[in-house]
Short mmCIF file of C-alpha atoms in Angstrom, two decimals:
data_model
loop_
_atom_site.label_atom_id
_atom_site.label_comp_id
_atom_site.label_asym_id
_atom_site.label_seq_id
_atom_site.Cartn_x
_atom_site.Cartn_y
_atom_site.Cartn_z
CA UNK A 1 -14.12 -5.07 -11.80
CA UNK A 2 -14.97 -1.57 -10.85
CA UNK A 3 -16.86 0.68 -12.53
CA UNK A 4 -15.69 3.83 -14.01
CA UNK A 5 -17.89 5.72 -11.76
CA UNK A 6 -17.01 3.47 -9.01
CA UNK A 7 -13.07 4.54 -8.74
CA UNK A 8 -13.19 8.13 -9.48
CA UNK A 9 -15.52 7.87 -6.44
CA UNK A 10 -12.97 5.82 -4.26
CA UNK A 11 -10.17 8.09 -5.98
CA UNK A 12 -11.91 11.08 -4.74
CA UNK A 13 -12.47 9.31 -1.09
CA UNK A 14 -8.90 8.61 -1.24
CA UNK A 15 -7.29 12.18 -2.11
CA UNK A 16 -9.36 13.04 1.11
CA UNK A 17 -8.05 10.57 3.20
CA UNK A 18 -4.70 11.36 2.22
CA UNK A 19 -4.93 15.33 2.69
CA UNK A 20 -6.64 14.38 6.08
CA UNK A 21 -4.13 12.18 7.15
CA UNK A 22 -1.51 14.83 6.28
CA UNK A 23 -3.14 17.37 8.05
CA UNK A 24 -3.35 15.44 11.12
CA UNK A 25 0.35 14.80 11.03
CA UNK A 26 0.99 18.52 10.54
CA UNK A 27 -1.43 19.60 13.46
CA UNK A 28 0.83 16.33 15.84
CA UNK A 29 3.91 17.92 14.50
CA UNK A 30 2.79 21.28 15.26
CA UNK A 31 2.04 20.15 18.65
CA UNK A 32 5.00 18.13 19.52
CA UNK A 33 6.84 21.01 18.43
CA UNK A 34 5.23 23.63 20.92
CA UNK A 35 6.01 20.81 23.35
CA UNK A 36 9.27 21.06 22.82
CA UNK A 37 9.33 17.25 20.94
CA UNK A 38 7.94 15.61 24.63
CA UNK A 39 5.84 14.13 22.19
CA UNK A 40 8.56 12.31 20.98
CA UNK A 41 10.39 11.35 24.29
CA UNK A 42 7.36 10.13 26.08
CA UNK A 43 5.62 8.10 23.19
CA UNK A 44 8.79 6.60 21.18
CA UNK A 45 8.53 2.68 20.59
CA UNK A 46 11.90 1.35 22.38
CA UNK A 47 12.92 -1.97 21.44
CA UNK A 48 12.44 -4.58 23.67
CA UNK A 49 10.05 -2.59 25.98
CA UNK A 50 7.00 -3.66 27.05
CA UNK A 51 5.35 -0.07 27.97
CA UNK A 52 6.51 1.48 25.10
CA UNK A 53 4.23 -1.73 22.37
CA UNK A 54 0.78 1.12 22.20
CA UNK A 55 3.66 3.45 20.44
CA UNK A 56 3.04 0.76 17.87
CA UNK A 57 0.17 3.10 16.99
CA UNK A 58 1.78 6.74 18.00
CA UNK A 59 4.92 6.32 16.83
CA UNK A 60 4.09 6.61 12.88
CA UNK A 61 2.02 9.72 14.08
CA UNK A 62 5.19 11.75 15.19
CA UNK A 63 8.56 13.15 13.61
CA UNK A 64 11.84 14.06 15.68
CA UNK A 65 11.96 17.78 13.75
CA UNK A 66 10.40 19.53 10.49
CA UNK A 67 12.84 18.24 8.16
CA UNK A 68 12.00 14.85 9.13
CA UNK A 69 7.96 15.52 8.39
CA UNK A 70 8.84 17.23 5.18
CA UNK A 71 10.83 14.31 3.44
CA UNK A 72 7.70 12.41 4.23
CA UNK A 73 5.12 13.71 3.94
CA UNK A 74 5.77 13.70 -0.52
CA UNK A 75 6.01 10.40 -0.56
CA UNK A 76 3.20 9.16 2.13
CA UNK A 77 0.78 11.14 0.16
CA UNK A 78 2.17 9.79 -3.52
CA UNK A 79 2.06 6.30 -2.19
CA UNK A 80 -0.43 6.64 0.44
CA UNK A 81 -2.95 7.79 -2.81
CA UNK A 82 -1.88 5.07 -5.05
CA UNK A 83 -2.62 2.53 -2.62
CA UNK A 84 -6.09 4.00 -1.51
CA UNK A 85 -7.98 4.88 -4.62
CA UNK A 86 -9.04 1.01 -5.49
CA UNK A 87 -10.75 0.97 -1.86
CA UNK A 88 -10.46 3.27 1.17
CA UNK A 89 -11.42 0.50 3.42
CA UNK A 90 -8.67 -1.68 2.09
CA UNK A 91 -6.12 1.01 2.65
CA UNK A 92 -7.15 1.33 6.31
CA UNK A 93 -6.43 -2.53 6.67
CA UNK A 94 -3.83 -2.05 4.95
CA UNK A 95 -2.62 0.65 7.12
CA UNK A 96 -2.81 -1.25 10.12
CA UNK A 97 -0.60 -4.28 8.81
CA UNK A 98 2.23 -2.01 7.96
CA UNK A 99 2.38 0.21 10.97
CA UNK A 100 1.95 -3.55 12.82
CA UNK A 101 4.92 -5.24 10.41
CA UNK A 102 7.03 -1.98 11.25
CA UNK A 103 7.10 -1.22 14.38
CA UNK A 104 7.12 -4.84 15.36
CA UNK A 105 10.65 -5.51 13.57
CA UNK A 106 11.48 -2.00 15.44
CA UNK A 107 10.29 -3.84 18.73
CA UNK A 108 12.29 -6.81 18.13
CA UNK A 109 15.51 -6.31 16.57
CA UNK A 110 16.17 -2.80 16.78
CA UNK A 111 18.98 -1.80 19.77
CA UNK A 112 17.11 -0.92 23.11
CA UNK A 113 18.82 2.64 23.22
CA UNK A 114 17.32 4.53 21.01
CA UNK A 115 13.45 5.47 20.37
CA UNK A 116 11.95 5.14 16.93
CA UNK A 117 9.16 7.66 15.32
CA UNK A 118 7.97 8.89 12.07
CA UNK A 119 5.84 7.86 9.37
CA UNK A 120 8.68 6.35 6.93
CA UNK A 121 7.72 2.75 8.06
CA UNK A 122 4.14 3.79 6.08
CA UNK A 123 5.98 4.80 3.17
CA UNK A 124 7.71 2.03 2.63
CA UNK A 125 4.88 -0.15 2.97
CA UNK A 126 2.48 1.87 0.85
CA UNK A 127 5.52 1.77 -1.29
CA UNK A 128 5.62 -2.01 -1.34
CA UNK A 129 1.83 -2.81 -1.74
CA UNK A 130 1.88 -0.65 -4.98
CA UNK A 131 5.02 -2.22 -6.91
CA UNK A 132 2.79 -5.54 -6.37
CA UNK A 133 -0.59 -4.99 -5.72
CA UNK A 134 -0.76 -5.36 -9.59
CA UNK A 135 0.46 -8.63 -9.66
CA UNK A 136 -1.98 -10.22 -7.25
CA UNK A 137 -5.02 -8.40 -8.53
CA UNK A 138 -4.03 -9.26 -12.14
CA UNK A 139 -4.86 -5.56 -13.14
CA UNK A 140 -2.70 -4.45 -15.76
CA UNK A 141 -3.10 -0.76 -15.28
CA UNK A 142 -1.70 -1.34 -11.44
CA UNK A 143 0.61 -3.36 -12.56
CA UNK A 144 2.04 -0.73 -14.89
CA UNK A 145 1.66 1.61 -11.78
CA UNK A 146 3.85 -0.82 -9.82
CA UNK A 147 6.71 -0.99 -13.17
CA UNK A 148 7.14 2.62 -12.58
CA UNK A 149 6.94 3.43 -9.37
CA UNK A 150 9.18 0.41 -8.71
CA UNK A 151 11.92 2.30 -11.60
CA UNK A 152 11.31 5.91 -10.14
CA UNK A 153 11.76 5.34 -6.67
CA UNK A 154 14.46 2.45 -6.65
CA UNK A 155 16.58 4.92 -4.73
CA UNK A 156 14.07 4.46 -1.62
CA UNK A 157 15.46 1.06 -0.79
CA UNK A 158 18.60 2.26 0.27
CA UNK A 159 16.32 3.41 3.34
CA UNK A 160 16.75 -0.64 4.25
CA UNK A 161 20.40 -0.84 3.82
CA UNK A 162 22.36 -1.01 7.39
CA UNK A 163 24.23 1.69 8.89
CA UNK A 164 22.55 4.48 7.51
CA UNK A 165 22.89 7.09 10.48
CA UNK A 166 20.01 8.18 12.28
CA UNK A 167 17.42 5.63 10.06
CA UNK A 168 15.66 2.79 11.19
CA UNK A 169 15.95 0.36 8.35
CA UNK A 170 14.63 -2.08 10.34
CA UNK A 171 11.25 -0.15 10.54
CA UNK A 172 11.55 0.65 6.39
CA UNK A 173 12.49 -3.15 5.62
CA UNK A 174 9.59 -4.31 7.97
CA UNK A 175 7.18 -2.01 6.47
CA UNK A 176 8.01 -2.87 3.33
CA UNK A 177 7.48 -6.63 3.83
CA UNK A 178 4.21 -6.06 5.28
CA UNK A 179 3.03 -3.63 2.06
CA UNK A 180 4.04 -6.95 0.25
CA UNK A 181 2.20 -8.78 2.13
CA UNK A 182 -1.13 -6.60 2.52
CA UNK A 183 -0.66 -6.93 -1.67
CA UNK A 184 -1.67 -10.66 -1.12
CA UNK A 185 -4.22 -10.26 2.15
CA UNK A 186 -5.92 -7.51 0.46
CA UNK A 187 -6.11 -8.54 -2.84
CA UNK A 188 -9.11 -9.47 -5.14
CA UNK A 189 -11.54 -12.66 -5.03
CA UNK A 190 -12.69 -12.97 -8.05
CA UNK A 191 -14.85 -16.55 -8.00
CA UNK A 192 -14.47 -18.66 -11.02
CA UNK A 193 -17.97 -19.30 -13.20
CA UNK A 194 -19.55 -22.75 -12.64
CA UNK A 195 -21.43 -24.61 -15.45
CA UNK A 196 -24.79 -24.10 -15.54
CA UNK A 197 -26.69 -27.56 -14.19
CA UNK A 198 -22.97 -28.76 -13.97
CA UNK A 199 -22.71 -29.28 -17.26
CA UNK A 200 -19.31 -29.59 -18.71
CA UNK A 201 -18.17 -27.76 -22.02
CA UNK A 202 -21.18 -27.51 -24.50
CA UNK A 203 -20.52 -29.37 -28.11
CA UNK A 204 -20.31 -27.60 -30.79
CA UNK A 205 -20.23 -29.19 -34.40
CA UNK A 206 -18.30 -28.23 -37.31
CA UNK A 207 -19.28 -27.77 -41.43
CA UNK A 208 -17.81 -31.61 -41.59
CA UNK A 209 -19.74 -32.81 -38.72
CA UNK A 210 -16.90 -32.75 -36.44
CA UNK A 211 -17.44 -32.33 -32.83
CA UNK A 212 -15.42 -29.59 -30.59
CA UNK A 213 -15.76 -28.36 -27.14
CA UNK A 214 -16.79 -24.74 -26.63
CA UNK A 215 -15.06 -23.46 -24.14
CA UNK A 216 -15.34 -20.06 -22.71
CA UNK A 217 -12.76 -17.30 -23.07
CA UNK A 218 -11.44 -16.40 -19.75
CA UNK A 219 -10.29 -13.23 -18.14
CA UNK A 220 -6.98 -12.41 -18.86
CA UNK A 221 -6.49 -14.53 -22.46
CA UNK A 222 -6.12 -10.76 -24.17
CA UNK A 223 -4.22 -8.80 -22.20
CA UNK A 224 -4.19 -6.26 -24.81
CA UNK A 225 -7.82 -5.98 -24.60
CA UNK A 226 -8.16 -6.00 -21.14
CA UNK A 227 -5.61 -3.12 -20.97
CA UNK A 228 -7.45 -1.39 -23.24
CA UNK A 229 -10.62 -1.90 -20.50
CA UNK A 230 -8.74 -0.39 -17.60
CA UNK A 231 -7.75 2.17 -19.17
CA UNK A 232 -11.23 3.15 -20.22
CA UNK A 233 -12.44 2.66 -16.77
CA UNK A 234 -9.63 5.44 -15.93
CA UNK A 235 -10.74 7.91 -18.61
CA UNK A 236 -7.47 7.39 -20.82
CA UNK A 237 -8.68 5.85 -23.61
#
């Protein structure tokens, strides 16, 4: 486990990344819109189309108008943060899986008429590696994260629900599946102690003379004690 000087570090490196990341969309959207949204027309993923697959990588990077920036830009940096400040490197892997997931289920299933942008795909994944990153990592602070972010923002997943006009639920559902599964690539290795010499259990005998096996306590067997850690580690407690 991290120390607590460890994550405020990688929680600082990830407020960064996030403000960075926002500003870069801003300065694209500022762009596309002096271009009159060319941007948009010339670097869309289509479905189906082979010249259009390096949009894979664009596409996330560029909005159709302002309103469409502004509804997510909130939520990439809430979610974007979450999923970052346990590892910056991990959230750039991360990254990569989603925006892959996404805009692959755009490329495949979505109709062959209509271009796809924006940065909801992202959301939606960052959204989906923090309801379950917890689970997988067996942190209990995360997976408190993931309870309520999972009860605040149940509204999101009507994003994935067919025949909303103008959305790409294809590109939110496929994001979100590959958040869930980045929660399982991503997750952490912890190695399980060997006996020392191979040794199994060491005896241990009783007032009476009875024999027992001591066995050491794993990680995990208090959970209220372990919640009590994290939350140390955070500064809460």
């Amino acid at each position: 486990m991290s120390s607590p000087e460890q994550m405020i570090a990688e929680a600082r490196k990830a407020c960064f990344v996030m403000c960075g990341f926002l500003a870069a969309l801003w300065a694209v959207q500022l762009v596309n819109w002096g271009c009159d949204y060319s941007l948009v027309r010339e670097h869309a993923l289509v479905s189906g189309d082979v010249e259009t697959l390096p949009a894979l990588v664009t596409a996330p990077l560029l909005h159709l108008n302002w309103a469409h920036i502004e509804s997510n830009s909130g939520p990439l940096f809430i979610f974007g943060f979450l999923a970052a400040y346990r590892g910056v490197a991990r959230f750039f892997g991360l990254t990569a899986l989603v925006a892959l997931t996404s805009g692959l289920a755009i490329w495949f299933f979505e109709r062959a008429d209509v271009g796809t942008v924006g940065a909801s795909g992202l959301v939606f994944g960052y959204f989906g590696y923090v309801v379950v990153r917890g689970f997988f990592d067996r942190h209990l602070v995360d997976s408190l994260v993931g309870v309520v972010m999972a009860a605040s923002f149940a509204y999101t997943f009507t994003g994935v629900v067919p025949g909303t006009p103008g959305i790409s639920w294809l590109g939110h559902l496929g994001g979100f599946v590959g958040g869930v599964a980045g929660a399982w690539v991503f997750r952490d290795r912890v190695e399980k102690a060997k006996p020392r010499g191979g040794r199994g259990p060491e005896e241990s005998q009783g007032p009476s003379g009875s024999k027992g096996l001591a066995v050491p306590a794993a990680r995990g067997e208090s959970p209220r004690a372990d919640l009590h850690k994290e939350l140390r580690d955070l500064g809460l407690l």
